[in-house]
Amino acid sequence: MKKTTAALLACLLLLSGLLSACGSSEPLPQESLPQQGDPIAVLETSAGTIRLRFFPEEAPLAVENFLTLAKEGYYDGISFHRVMAGFMVQSGDPTGTGSGGRSIYTDAAGNRGFFQDEFSSRLFHFRGALSMANSGSNTNGSQFFIVQANELADGQEQALKSAGTDRRAVSKYQAEGGTPWLDGKHTVFGQVLEGMEVVDAIAAAQTDEDDRPLEEITILSVTVENYMKQE
C-alpha cells in the first residue's frame, strides 16, 4: 500500500512538472498573432500607417475605451504632441497640450472622466507596446503612447533579473528593447502589429524643448477592422 501511494505521488509530481513546463512554454500575448476576426485598429497618420492589435482579456477597460473612441472619430485629426526618440510617441489629447482628453466612462453625474489601471503580469512595455498615458494612479483617459525604444537603458537588464521577471519577457526585452521601468505604472493594452517603421519616423522628428514636433504630425483617421490571417 505504501509503495502504491509513493508511486502515485511520484506520478502526480511528474505530471505537475510537465504541466508547469507546458504552461511556461506558451508564448506571451505580445509574442503571438491575433486570432481570426479579432479587432485591430488602423491608424492613418501623416507619417504613414500603423496597425494595432489588442489584449481585451488582460485590459478590457482600456481596449473598450480605445476602440469606442476610435469608432466615434475622437482621435481623427489629433496630433502626436510628445515624441522622444529612443523612448516613445504619445497622442490622444484633443487639446494637443498633454493635459486634455477623457475616457468613455462616466461618473455619477454622467460626465466623462478617468478609469482605473489594469496591470497584467503577462503584458510588458516591449518595443511597440501600446499603453495608456496617465498623470498618476487610475487617471486613464484618452491619451496613449507607443513604446519606440529599441534597446534597454543601462542597468535595466539586471534590474529585470533581480526582480524575478518572467524569463521570456527578459529575453524579449534583451532582443527588441523597451521601457521596463513603466511596467506596473502604465496599462499596456495593445501592440503594434504593422508599422513600427512609422513609429520610428515619428520618434525621429525634430522637436522643441517640450518634445513637441516642430512640424505637426497628426492622426488622420482611425478605423477598426477584423484581423484576417494571411494564407
mmCIF file of C-alpha atoms in Angstrom:
data_model
loop_
_atom_site.group_PDB
_atom_site.id
_atom_site.type_symbol
_atom_site.label_atom_id
_atom_site.label_comp_id
_atom_site.label_asym_id
_atom_site.label_seq_id
_atom_site.Cartn_x
_atom_site.Cartn_y
_atom_site.Cartn_z
ATOM 1 C CA MET A 1 0.000 0.000 0.000
ATOM 2 C CA LYS A 2 2.822 2.408 0.905
ATOM 3 C CA LYS A 3 4.619 1.604 -2.352
ATOM 4 C CA THR A 4 1.423 2.271 -4.338
ATOM 5 C CA THR A 5 0.905 5.602 -2.585
ATOM 6 C CA ALA A 6 4.515 6.610 -3.164
ATOM 7 C CA ALA A 7 4.294 5.664 -6.831
ATOM 8 C CA LEU A 8 1.062 7.651 -7.199
ATOM 9 C CA LEU A 9 2.628 10.708 -5.586
ATOM 10 C CA ALA A 10 5.637 10.417 -7.877
ATOM 11 C CA CYS A 11 3.358 10.274 -10.919
ATOM 12 C CA LEU A 12 1.395 13.286 -9.719
ATOM 13 C CA LEU A 13 4.582 15.274 -9.173
ATOM 14 C CA LEU A 14 5.844 14.318 -12.621
ATOM 15 C CA LEU A 15 2.536 15.305 -14.217
ATOM 16 C CA SER A 16 2.552 18.579 -12.329
ATOM 17 C CA GLY A 17 6.032 19.306 -13.568
ATOM 18 C CA LEU A 18 5.084 18.508 -17.133
ATOM 19 C CA LEU A 19 2.023 20.734 -16.981
ATOM 20 C CA SER A 20 4.072 23.526 -15.477
ATOM 21 C CA ALA A 21 6.657 23.179 -18.214
ATOM 22 C CA CYS A 22 3.951 23.240 -20.880
ATOM 23 C CA GLY A 23 2.415 26.361 -19.370
ATOM 24 C CA SER A 24 5.737 28.176 -19.268
ATOM 25 C CA SER A 25 6.349 27.376 -22.916
ATOM 26 C CA GLU A 26 3.221 29.198 -24.031
ATOM 27 C CA PRO A 27 4.067 32.472 -25.781
ATOM 28 C CA LEU A 28 3.352 35.755 -24.068
ATOM 29 C CA PRO A 29 0.350 37.591 -25.594
ATOM 30 C CA GLN A 30 2.656 40.115 -27.280
ATOM 31 C CA GLU A 31 4.582 37.315 -28.976
ATOM 32 C CA SER A 32 1.578 35.805 -30.771
ATOM 33 C CA LEU A 33 -0.596 36.950 -33.673
ATOM 34 C CA PRO A 34 -4.249 37.930 -33.205
ATOM 35 C CA GLN A 35 -6.954 35.350 -33.790
ATOM 36 C CA GLN A 36 -9.015 35.407 -36.962
ATOM 37 C CA GLY A 37 -11.674 38.094 -36.624
ATOM 38 C CA ASP A 38 -10.088 39.898 -33.661
ATOM 39 C CA PRO A 39 -10.463 43.702 -33.845
ATOM 40 C CA ILE A 40 -7.450 45.687 -34.942
ATOM 41 C CA ALA A 41 -7.128 49.448 -35.334
ATOM 42 C CA VAL A 42 -5.662 51.104 -38.412
ATOM 43 C CA LEU A 43 -4.081 54.470 -37.641
ATOM 44 C CA GLU A 44 -3.621 56.537 -40.761
ATOM 45 C CA THR A 45 -1.122 59.195 -39.754
ATOM 46 C CA SER A 46 0.583 61.977 -41.666
ATOM 47 C CA ALA A 47 3.754 59.853 -41.391
ATOM 48 C CA GLY A 48 2.222 56.555 -42.556
ATOM 49 C CA THR A 49 0.025 53.663 -41.435
ATOM 50 C CA ILE A 50 0.224 51.886 -38.073
ATOM 51 C CA ARG A 51 -1.836 48.763 -37.303
ATOM 52 C CA LEU A 52 -2.538 47.850 -33.686
ATOM 53 C CA ARG A 53 -3.778 44.666 -32.037
ATOM 54 C CA PHE A 54 -5.349 44.456 -28.560
ATOM 55 C CA PHE A 55 -5.473 42.364 -25.378
ATOM 56 C CA PRO A 56 -9.046 42.546 -24.060
ATOM 57 C CA GLU A 57 -8.581 39.627 -21.669
ATOM 58 C CA GLU A 58 -5.851 41.465 -19.765
ATOM 59 C CA ALA A 59 -7.061 45.080 -20.144
ATOM 60 C CA PRO A 60 -10.786 45.090 -21.066
ATOM 61 C CA LEU A 61 -11.489 48.664 -19.949
ATOM 62 C CA ALA A 62 -8.577 50.187 -21.857
ATOM 63 C CA VAL A 63 -9.333 48.202 -25.005
ATOM 64 C CA GLU A 64 -13.038 49.077 -24.990
ATOM 65 C CA ASN A 65 -12.176 52.709 -24.324
ATOM 66 C CA PHE A 66 -9.753 52.975 -27.252
ATOM 67 C CA LEU A 67 -11.948 51.101 -29.739
ATOM 68 C CA THR A 68 -15.070 53.080 -28.821
ATOM 69 C CA LEU A 69 -13.267 56.418 -29.067
ATOM 70 C CA ALA A 70 -11.822 55.333 -32.416
ATOM 71 C CA LYS A 71 -15.258 54.417 -33.762
ATOM 72 C CA GLU A 72 -16.588 57.787 -32.591
ATOM 73 C CA GLY A 73 -13.884 59.542 -34.624
ATOM 74 C CA TYR A 74 -12.462 61.009 -31.423
ATOM 75 C CA TYR A 75 -8.842 60.513 -32.475
ATOM 76 C CA ASP A 76 -9.230 61.846 -36.020
ATOM 77 C CA GLY A 77 -7.128 64.969 -36.503
ATOM 78 C CA ILE A 78 -5.327 64.693 -33.157
ATOM 79 C CA SER A 79 -1.586 65.317 -33.120
ATOM 80 C CA PHE A 80 1.337 63.443 -31.631
ATOM 81 C CA HIS A 81 2.014 66.129 -29.042
ATOM 82 C CA ARG A 82 5.024 64.447 -27.418
ATOM 83 C CA VAL A 83 7.688 62.366 -29.135
ATOM 84 C CA MET A 84 11.015 61.231 -27.724
ATOM 85 C CA ALA A 85 13.472 59.260 -29.841
ATOM 86 C CA GLY A 86 14.621 56.140 -28.043
ATOM 87 C CA PHE A 87 11.583 56.260 -25.762
ATOM 88 C CA MET A 88 8.027 56.660 -27.100
ATOM 89 C CA VAL A 89 5.477 58.652 -29.139
ATOM 90 C CA GLN A 90 2.327 59.993 -27.455
ATOM 91 C CA SER A 91 -1.071 61.131 -28.723
ATOM 92 C CA GLY A 92 -4.772 61.007 -27.858
ATOM 93 C CA ASP A 93 -5.232 64.524 -26.448
ATOM 94 C CA PRO A 94 -7.741 66.600 -28.455
ATOM 95 C CA THR A 95 -6.351 69.806 -26.935
ATOM 96 C CA GLY A 96 -2.808 68.972 -28.044
ATOM 97 C CA THR A 97 -1.465 70.212 -24.729
ATOM 98 C CA GLY A 98 -0.817 66.898 -23.000
ATOM 99 C CA SER A 99 -3.317 67.683 -20.248
ATOM 100 C CA GLY A 100 -6.619 67.038 -22.021
ATOM 101 C CA GLY A 101 -8.799 64.112 -23.007
ATOM 102 C CA ARG A 102 -11.400 61.960 -21.297
ATOM 103 C CA SER A 103 -12.415 58.314 -21.398
ATOM 104 C CA ILE A 104 -15.776 56.832 -22.416
ATOM 105 C CA TYR A 105 -16.545 56.026 -18.784
ATOM 106 C CA THR A 106 -18.756 58.419 -16.867
ATOM 107 C CA ASP A 107 -19.149 59.475 -13.259
ATOM 108 C CA ALA A 108 -22.402 59.639 -11.276
ATOM 109 C CA ALA A 109 -23.279 62.936 -12.959
ATOM 110 C CA GLY A 110 -22.771 61.469 -16.414
ATOM 111 C CA ASN A 111 -19.523 63.312 -17.120
ATOM 112 C CA ARG A 112 -16.731 61.545 -18.950
ATOM 113 C CA GLY A 113 -13.725 61.043 -16.731
ATOM 114 C CA PHE A 114 -10.944 58.638 -15.921
ATOM 115 C CA PHE A 115 -10.785 54.892 -15.322
ATOM 116 C CA GLN A 116 -8.631 52.611 -13.228
ATOM 117 C CA ASP A 117 -5.326 50.986 -14.098
ATOM 118 C CA GLU A 118 -5.248 47.415 -15.399
ATOM 119 C CA PHE A 119 -1.893 45.777 -14.763
ATOM 120 C CA SER A 120 -1.162 42.295 -16.070
ATOM 121 C CA SER A 121 1.774 40.058 -15.250
ATOM 122 C CA ARG A 122 1.617 38.869 -18.870
ATOM 123 C CA LEU A 123 1.957 42.245 -20.622
ATOM 124 C CA PHE A 124 5.096 44.360 -20.784
ATOM 125 C CA HIS A 125 6.391 47.629 -22.215
ATOM 126 C CA PHE A 126 8.284 45.957 -25.041
ATOM 127 C CA ARG A 127 9.171 47.934 -28.148
ATOM 128 C CA GLY A 128 5.869 48.517 -29.958
ATOM 129 C CA ALA A 129 3.686 48.236 -26.849
ATOM 130 C CA LEU A 130 0.527 50.373 -26.803
ATOM 131 C CA SER A 131 -0.021 51.792 -23.324
ATOM 132 C CA MET A 132 -2.180 54.327 -21.503
ATOM 133 C CA ALA A 133 -0.641 57.673 -20.628
ATOM 134 C CA ASN A 134 -1.564 58.927 -17.180
ATOM 135 C CA SER A 135 -0.799 61.559 -14.555
ATOM 136 C CA GLY A 136 -0.816 59.121 -11.642
ATOM 137 C CA SER A 137 -2.707 56.079 -10.426
ATOM 138 C CA ASN A 138 -6.120 55.473 -12.026
ATOM 139 C CA THR A 139 -6.072 58.575 -14.239
ATOM 140 C CA ASN A 140 -6.521 56.905 -17.627
ATOM 141 C CA GLY A 141 -8.432 58.961 -20.146
ATOM 142 C CA SER A 142 -7.908 59.042 -23.904
ATOM 143 C CA GLN A 143 -4.164 59.607 -24.149
ATOM 144 C CA PHE A 144 -1.894 56.736 -25.156
ATOM 145 C CA PHE A 145 1.680 56.129 -26.176
ATOM 146 C CA ILE A 146 3.607 53.604 -28.245
ATOM 147 C CA VAL A 147 6.995 52.435 -26.971
ATOM 148 C CA GLN A 148 9.713 53.147 -29.537
ATOM 149 C CA ALA A 149 12.862 52.253 -27.555
ATOM 150 C CA ASN A 150 14.850 49.589 -29.409
ATOM 151 C CA GLU A 151 17.266 48.789 -26.596
ATOM 152 C CA LEU A 152 17.324 48.672 -22.817
ATOM 153 C CA ALA A 153 18.678 51.513 -20.727
ATOM 154 C CA ASP A 154 21.783 50.804 -18.665
ATOM 155 C CA GLY A 155 21.073 48.611 -15.684
ATOM 156 C CA GLN A 156 17.598 47.565 -16.812
ATOM 157 C CA GLU A 157 18.527 44.010 -17.759
ATOM 158 C CA GLN A 158 19.978 43.327 -14.321
ATOM 159 C CA ALA A 159 17.005 45.041 -12.674
ATOM 160 C CA LEU A 160 14.624 42.727 -14.537
ATOM 161 C CA LYS A 161 16.538 39.634 -13.481
ATOM 162 C CA SER A 162 16.812 40.806 -9.868
ATOM 163 C CA ALA A 163 13.060 41.404 -9.795
ATOM 164 C CA GLY A 164 12.388 37.837 -10.917
ATOM 165 C CA THR A 165 10.733 38.939 -14.163
ATOM 166 C CA ASP A 166 9.455 36.180 -16.443
ATOM 167 C CA ARG A 167 12.478 34.877 -18.368
ATOM 168 C CA ARG A 168 10.565 35.077 -21.646
ATOM 169 C CA ALA A 169 9.943 38.766 -21.026
ATOM 170 C CA VAL A 170 13.590 39.379 -20.154
ATOM 171 C CA SER A 171 14.651 37.668 -23.387
ATOM 172 C CA LYS A 172 12.230 39.751 -25.451
ATOM 173 C CA TYR A 173 13.401 42.945 -23.782
ATOM 174 C CA GLN A 174 17.012 41.951 -24.495
ATOM 175 C CA ALA A 175 16.263 41.196 -28.154
ATOM 176 C CA GLU A 176 13.944 44.077 -29.029
ATOM 177 C CA GLY A 177 14.241 46.764 -26.369
ATOM 178 C CA GLY A 178 11.546 48.584 -24.456
ATOM 179 C CA THR A 179 10.886 50.563 -21.286
ATOM 180 C CA PRO A 180 10.534 48.048 -18.434
ATOM 181 C CA TRP A 181 10.542 50.741 -15.733
ATOM 182 C CA LEU A 182 6.980 51.572 -16.866
ATOM 183 C CA ASP A 183 5.685 48.069 -16.084
ATOM 184 C CA GLY A 184 3.174 48.290 -13.256
ATOM 185 C CA LYS A 185 2.847 52.050 -13.724
ATOM 186 C CA HIS A 186 1.026 52.278 -17.056
ATOM 187 C CA THR A 187 -1.608 49.985 -18.567
ATOM 188 C CA VAL A 188 -0.382 48.021 -21.593
ATOM 189 C CA PHE A 189 -3.405 47.124 -23.723
ATOM 190 C CA GLY A 190 -2.125 46.601 -27.260
ATOM 191 C CA GLN A 191 0.853 46.113 -29.538
ATOM 192 C CA VAL A 192 1.928 47.376 -32.950
ATOM 193 C CA LEU A 193 1.100 44.701 -35.491
ATOM 194 C CA GLU A 194 2.489 46.558 -38.508
ATOM 195 C CA GLY A 195 4.127 49.939 -38.965
ATOM 196 C CA MET A 196 6.962 50.184 -36.454
ATOM 197 C CA GLU A 197 8.943 51.978 -39.150
ATOM 198 C CA VAL A 198 6.290 54.699 -38.995
ATOM 199 C CA VAL A 199 6.607 54.883 -35.208
ATOM 200 C CA ASP A 200 10.369 55.225 -35.662
ATOM 201 C CA ALA A 201 9.868 58.021 -38.206
ATOM 202 C CA ILE A 202 7.563 59.899 -35.826
ATOM 203 C CA ALA A 203 10.039 59.492 -32.967
ATOM 204 C CA ALA A 204 12.844 60.836 -35.164
ATOM 205 C CA ALA A 205 11.051 64.129 -35.808
ATOM 206 C CA GLN A 206 12.762 67.326 -34.706
ATOM 207 C CA THR A 207 11.192 68.660 -31.527
ATOM 208 C CA ASP A 208 11.191 71.729 -29.296
ATOM 209 C CA GLU A 209 12.125 71.853 -25.615
ATOM 210 C CA ASP A 210 8.745 70.321 -24.712
ATOM 211 C CA ASP A 211 9.293 67.304 -27.001
ATOM 212 C CA ARG A 212 6.647 68.590 -29.421
ATOM 213 C CA PRO A 213 7.403 68.034 -33.123
ATOM 214 C CA LEU A 214 8.363 71.251 -34.906
ATOM 215 C CA GLU A 215 6.227 70.107 -37.831
ATOM 216 C CA GLU A 216 2.881 68.743 -36.682
ATOM 217 C CA ILE A 217 2.340 65.007 -37.054
ATOM 218 C CA THR A 218 -1.308 64.003 -36.874
ATOM 219 C CA ILE A 219 -3.615 61.013 -36.792
ATOM 220 C CA LEU A 220 -5.692 61.466 -39.937
ATOM 221 C CA SER A 221 -8.143 58.705 -39.049
ATOM 222 C CA VAL A 222 -8.551 55.539 -37.011
ATOM 223 C CA THR A 223 -10.668 52.680 -38.324
ATOM 224 C CA VAL A 224 -11.452 49.384 -36.651
ATOM 225 C CA GLU A 225 -11.479 46.220 -38.737
ATOM 226 C CA ASN A 226 -11.316 42.476 -38.191
ATOM 227 C CA TYR A 227 -7.982 40.723 -38.401
ATOM 228 C CA MET A 228 -7.630 38.349 -41.331
ATOM 229 C CA LYS A 229 -4.798 35.850 -41.295
ATOM 230 C CA GLN A 230 -2.649 35.768 -44.405
ATOM 231 C CA GLU A 231 -2.793 32.372 -46.135
#
